[in-house]
mmCIF file of C-alpha atoms in Angstrom:
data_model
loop_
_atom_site.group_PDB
_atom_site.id
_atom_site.type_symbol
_atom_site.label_atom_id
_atom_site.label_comp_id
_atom_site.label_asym_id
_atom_site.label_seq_id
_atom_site.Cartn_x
_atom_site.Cartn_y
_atom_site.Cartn_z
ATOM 1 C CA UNK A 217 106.529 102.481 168.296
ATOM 2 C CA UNK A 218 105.635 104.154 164.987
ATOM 3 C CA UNK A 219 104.900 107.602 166.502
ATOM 4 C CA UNK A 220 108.819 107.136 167.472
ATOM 5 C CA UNK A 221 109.370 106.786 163.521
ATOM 6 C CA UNK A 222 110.858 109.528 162.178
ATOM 7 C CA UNK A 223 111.397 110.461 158.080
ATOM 8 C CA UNK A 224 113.726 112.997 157.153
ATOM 9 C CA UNK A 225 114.460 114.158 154.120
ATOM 10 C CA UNK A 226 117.235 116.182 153.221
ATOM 11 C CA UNK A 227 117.509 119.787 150.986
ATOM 12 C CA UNK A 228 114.674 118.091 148.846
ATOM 13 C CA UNK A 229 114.166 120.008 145.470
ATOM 14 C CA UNK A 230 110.850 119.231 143.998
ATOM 15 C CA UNK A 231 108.150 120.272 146.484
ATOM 16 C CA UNK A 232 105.620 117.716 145.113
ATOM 17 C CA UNK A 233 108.469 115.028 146.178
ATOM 18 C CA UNK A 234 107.710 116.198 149.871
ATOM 19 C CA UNK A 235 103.438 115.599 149.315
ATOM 20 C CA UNK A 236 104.241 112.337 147.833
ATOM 21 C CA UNK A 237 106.598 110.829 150.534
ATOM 22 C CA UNK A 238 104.078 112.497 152.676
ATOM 23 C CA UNK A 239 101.482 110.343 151.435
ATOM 24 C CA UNK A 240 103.934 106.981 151.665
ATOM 25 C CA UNK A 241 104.092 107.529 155.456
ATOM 26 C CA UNK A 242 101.057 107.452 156.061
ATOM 27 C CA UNK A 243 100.113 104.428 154.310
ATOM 28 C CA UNK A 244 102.095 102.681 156.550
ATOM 29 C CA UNK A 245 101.197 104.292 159.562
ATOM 30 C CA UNK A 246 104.000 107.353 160.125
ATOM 31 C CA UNK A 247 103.521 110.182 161.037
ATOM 32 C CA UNK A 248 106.857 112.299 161.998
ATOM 33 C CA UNK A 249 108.191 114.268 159.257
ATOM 34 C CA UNK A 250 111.360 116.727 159.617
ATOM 35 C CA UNK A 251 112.529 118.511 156.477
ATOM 36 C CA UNK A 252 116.450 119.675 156.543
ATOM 37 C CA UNK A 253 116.633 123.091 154.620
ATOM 38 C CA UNK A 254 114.038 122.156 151.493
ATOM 39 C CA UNK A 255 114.257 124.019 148.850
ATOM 40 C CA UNK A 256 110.667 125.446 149.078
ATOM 41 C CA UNK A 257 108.225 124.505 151.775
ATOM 42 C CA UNK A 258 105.376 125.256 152.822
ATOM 43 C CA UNK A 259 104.243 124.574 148.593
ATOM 44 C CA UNK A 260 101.079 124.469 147.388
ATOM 45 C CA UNK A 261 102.631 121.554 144.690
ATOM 46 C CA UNK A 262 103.545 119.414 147.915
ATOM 47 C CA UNK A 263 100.125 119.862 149.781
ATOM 48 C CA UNK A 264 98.368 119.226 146.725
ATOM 49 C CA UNK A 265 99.945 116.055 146.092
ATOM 50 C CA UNK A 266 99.631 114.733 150.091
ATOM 51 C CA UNK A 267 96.157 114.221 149.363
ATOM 52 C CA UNK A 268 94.918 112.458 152.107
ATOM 53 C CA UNK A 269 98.200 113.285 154.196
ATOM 54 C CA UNK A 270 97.985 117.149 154.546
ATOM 55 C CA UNK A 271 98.222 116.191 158.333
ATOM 56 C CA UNK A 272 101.598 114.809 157.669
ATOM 57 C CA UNK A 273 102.731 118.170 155.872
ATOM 58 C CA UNK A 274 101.049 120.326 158.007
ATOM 59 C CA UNK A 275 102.864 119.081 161.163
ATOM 60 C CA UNK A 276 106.077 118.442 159.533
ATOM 61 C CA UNK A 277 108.996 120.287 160.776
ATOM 62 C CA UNK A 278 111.693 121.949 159.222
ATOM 63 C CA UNK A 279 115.241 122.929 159.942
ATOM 64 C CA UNK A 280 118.607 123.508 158.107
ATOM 65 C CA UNK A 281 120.789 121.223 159.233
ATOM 66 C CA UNK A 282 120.649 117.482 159.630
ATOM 67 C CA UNK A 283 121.702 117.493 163.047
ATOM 68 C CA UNK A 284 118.563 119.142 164.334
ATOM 69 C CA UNK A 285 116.426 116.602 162.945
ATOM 70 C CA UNK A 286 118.510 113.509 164.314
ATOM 71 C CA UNK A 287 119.894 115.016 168.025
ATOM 72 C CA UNK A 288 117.527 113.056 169.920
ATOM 73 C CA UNK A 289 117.586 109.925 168.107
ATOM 74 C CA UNK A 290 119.248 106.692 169.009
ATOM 75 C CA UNK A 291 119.505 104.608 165.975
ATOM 76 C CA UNK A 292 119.532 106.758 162.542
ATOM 77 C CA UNK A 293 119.556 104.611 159.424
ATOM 78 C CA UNK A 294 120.603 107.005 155.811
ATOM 79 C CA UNK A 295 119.096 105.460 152.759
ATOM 80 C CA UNK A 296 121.901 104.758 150.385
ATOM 81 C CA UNK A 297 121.931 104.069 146.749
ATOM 82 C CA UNK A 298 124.987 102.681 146.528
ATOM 83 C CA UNK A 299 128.193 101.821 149.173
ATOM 84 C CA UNK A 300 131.006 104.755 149.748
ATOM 85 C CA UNK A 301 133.506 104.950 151.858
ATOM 86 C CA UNK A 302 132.629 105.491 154.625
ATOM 87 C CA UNK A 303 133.106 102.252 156.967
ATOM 88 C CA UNK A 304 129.623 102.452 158.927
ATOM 89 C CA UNK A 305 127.523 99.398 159.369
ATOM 90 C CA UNK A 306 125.360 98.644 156.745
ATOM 91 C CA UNK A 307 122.401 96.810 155.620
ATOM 92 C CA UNK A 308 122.225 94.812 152.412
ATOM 93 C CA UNK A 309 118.262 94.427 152.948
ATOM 94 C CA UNK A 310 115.761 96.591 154.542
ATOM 95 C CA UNK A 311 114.377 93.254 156.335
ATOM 96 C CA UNK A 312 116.748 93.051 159.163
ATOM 97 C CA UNK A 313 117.000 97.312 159.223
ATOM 98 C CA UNK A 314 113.913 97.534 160.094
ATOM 99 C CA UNK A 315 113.030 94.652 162.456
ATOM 100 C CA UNK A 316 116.292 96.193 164.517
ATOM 101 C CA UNK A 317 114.838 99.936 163.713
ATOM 102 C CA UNK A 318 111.110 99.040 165.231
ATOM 103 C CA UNK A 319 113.219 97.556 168.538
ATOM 104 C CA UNK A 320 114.953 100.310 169.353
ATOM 105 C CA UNK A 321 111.893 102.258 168.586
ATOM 106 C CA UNK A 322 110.253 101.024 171.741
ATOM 107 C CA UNK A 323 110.812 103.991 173.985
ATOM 108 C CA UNK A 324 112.934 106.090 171.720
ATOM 109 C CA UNK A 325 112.859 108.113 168.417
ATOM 110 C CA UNK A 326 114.722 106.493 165.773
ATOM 111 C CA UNK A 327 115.232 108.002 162.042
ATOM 112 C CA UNK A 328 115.274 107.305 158.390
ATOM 113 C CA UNK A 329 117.031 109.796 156.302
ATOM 114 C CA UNK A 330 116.946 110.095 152.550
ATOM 115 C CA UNK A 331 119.160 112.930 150.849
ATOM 116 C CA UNK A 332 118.744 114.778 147.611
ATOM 117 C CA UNK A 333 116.708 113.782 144.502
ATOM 118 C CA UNK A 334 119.621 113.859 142.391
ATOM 119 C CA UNK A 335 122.640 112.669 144.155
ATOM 120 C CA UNK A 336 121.656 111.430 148.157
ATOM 121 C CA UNK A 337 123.301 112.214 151.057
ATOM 122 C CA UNK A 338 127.164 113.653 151.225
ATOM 123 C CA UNK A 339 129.642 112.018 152.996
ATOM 124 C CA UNK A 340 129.775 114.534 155.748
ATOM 125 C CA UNK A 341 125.503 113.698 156.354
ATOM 126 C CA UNK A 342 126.208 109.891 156.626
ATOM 127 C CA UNK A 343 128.610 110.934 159.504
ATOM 128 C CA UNK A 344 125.282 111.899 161.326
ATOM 129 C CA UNK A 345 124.044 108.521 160.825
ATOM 130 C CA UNK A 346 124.884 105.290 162.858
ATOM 131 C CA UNK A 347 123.720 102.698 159.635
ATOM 132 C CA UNK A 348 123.252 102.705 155.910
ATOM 133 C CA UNK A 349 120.481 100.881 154.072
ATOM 134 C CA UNK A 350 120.424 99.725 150.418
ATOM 135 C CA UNK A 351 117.411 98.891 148.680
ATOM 136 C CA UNK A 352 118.311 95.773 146.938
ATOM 137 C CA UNK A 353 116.655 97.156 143.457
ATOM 138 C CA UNK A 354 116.920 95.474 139.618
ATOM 139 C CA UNK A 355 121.303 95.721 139.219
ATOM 140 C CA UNK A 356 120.015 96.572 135.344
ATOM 141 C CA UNK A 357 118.131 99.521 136.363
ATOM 142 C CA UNK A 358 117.884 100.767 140.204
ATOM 143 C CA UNK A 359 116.047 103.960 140.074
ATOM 144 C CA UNK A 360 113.749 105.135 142.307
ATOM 145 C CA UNK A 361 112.154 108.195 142.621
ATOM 146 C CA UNK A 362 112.351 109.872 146.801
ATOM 147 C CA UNK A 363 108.537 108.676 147.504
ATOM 148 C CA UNK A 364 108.770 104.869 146.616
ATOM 149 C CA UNK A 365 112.280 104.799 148.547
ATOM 150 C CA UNK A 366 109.962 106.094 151.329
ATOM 151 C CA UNK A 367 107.641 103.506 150.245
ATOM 152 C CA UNK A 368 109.461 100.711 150.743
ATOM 153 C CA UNK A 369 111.507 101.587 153.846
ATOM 154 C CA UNK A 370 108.132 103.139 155.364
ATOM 155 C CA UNK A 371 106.474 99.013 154.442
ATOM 156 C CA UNK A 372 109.299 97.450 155.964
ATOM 157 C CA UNK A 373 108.961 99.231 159.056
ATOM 158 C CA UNK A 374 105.462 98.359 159.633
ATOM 159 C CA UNK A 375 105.269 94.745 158.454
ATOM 160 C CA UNK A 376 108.288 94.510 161.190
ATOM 161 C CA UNK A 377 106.310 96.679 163.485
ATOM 162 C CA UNK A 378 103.317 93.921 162.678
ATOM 163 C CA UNK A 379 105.186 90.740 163.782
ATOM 164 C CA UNK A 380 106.532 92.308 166.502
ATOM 165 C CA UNK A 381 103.074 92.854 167.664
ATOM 166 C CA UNK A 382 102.222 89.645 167.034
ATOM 167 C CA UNK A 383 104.616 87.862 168.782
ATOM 168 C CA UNK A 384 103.628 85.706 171.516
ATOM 169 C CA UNK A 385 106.862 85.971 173.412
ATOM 170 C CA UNK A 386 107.137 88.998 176.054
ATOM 171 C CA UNK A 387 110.088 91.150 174.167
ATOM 172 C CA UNK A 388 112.743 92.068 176.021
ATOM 173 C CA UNK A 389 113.506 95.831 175.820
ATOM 174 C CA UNK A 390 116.985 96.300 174.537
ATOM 175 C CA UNK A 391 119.527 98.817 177.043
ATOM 176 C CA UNK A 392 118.986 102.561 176.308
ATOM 177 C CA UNK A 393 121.489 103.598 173.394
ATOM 178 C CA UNK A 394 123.020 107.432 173.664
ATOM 179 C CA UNK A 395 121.515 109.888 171.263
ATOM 180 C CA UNK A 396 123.051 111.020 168.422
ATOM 181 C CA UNK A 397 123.986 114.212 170.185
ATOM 182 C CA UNK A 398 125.379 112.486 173.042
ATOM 183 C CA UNK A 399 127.232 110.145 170.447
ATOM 184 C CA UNK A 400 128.549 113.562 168.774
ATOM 185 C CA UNK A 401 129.691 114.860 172.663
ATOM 186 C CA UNK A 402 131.394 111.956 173.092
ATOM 187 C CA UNK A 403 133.136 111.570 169.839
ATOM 188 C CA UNK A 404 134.374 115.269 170.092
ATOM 189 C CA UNK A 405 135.404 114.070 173.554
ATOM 190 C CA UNK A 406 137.555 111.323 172.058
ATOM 191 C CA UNK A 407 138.900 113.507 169.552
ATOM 192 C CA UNK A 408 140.100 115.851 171.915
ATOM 193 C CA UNK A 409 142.159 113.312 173.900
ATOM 194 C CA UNK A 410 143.386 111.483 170.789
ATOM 195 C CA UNK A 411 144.722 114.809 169.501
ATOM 196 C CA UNK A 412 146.319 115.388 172.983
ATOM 197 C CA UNK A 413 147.933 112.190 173.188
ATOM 198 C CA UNK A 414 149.418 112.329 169.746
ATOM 199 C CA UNK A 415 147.793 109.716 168.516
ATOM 200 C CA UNK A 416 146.381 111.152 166.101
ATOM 201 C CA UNK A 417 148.865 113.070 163.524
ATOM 202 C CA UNK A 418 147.102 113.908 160.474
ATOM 203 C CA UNK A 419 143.946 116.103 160.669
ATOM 204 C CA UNK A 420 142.003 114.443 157.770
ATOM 205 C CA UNK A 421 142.997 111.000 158.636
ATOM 206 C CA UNK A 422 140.381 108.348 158.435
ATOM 207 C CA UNK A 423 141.234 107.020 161.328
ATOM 208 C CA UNK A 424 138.433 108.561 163.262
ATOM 209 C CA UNK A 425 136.106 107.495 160.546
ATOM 210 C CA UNK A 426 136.927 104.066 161.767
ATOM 211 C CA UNK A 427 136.477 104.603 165.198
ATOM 212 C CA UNK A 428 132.869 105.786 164.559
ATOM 213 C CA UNK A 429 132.069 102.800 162.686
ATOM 214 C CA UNK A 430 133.556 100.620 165.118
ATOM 215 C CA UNK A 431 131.145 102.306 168.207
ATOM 216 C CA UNK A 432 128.052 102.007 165.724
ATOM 217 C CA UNK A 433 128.513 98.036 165.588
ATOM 218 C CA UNK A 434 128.860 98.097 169.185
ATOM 219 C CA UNK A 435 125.843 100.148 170.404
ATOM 220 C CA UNK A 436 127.081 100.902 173.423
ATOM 221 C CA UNK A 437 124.349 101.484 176.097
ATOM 222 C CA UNK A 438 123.999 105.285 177.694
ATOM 223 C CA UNK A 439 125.955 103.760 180.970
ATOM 224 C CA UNK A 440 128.854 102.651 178.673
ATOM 225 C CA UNK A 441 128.891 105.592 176.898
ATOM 226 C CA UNK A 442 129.566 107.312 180.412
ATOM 227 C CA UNK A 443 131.806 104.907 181.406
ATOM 228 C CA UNK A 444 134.105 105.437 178.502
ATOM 229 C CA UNK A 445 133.882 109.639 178.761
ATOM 230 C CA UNK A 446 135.077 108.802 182.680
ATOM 231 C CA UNK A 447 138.049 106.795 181.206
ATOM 232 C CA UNK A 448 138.961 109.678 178.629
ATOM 233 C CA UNK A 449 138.848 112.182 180.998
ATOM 234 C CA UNK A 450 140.985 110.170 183.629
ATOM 235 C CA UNK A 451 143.423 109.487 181.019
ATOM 236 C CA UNK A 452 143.622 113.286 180.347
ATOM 237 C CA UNK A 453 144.055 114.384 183.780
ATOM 238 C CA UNK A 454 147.029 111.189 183.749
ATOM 239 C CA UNK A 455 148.254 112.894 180.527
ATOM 240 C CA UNK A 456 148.555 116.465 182.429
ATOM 241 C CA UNK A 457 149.999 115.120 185.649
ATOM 242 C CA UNK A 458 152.357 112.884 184.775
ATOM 243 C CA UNK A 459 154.055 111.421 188.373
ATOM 244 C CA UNK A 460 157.632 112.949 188.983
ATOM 245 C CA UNK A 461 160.727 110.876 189.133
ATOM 246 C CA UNK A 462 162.228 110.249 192.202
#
């Protein structure tokens, strides 16, 4: 389950940043690492401060956009600092997150993403994610640098990862979820045929946004996923062959 663990961090500035998360993964047993368009990398600053972890850097991947590193994912959780507008689901404490993250983790990749130093992930990344996860930090003072919010996410994960091992009761493997690029298929899929229909009037309208959120509670299961692409595209064939009057 851990080697299906994945941490990606996104357009990180500070090199050293990458070493140090590098080093947080480890501790807890991870071992995937994708980078999405990193200021500088390979760096001498973030291999020296791996330490131990230089496998972690050494294998780690890198590509530009976020999409690349979360295609072939089925559950991908963005670290969030704070709530925005964006309806998705969302959890108030890494606890549950991760107890639901090592599940689906059975005999799938799943995905942690954490955005920029400064200022997270944009609005338009979270879109590429099916959760959000706060880290319920002092209210007075919640800073934390990129490595210990890879920290604590990365402990999570394994103490969940640890019960689960430990549990005497034969788990149940949970249906296969659709990846996040069959999620993306099938939501360009849907917004083809609500733009056809009509239903939808207003190019930027968060409707849409809504509807995302709405299939990320759900989890539907790779044969409901189909199931719902075969009612689309019978409802688009209905829409361009309507019956004559008699």
């Amino acid at each position: 389950m851990l080697s299906n663990i994945r941490i990606v961090l996104v357009q990180t500035f500070h090199p050293g940043n990458i070493g140090q998360a590098a080093r947080a993964m480890k501790t807890m047993g991870l071992s995937d690492l994708v980078l999405v368009n990193p200021r500088s990398f390979p760096d001498a600053e973030a291999t020296r401060l791996a330490a131990g972890a230089t496998d972690v850097i050494d294998n780690a991947r890198v590509v530009e956009h976020i999409a690349q590193a979360v295609g072939d994912c089925v559950q991908v959780v963005g670290a969030s600092a704070r709530l925005r507008s964006l309806p998705l689901p969302h959890f108030d404490d890494p606890e549950p997150m991760a107890s639901e993250l090592i599940e689906h983790a059975q005999d799938a990749p799943v995905a942690l993403v954490f955005g920029r130093e400064r200022f997270g992930l944009t609005n338009d990344e979270i879109r590429h994610c099916t959760h959000q996860v706060s880290i319920p930090a002092n209210p007075e003072y919640g800073v934390l640098n990129l490595a210990q919010a890879v920290q604590i996410l990365a402990y999570e994960v394994r103490r969940a990862w640890r019960h689960h091992q430990a549990s005497p009761a034969t788990p149940q493997t949970p249906p296969s979820l659709p990846t996040r690029d069959q999620m993306a298929h099938f939501e360009a899929h849907l917004h083809e045929a609500l733009m056809t229909s009509g239903f939808l009037t207003q190019p930027h309208a968060r409707t849409e946004d809504h509807l995302r959120a709405l299939f990320a509670r759900a989890q539907p299961s790779r044969k409901e996923l189909s199931i719902l692409r075969g009612v689309l595209s019978t409802l688009e064939k209905a829409g361009s062959n309507p019956r004559s009057s008699s």
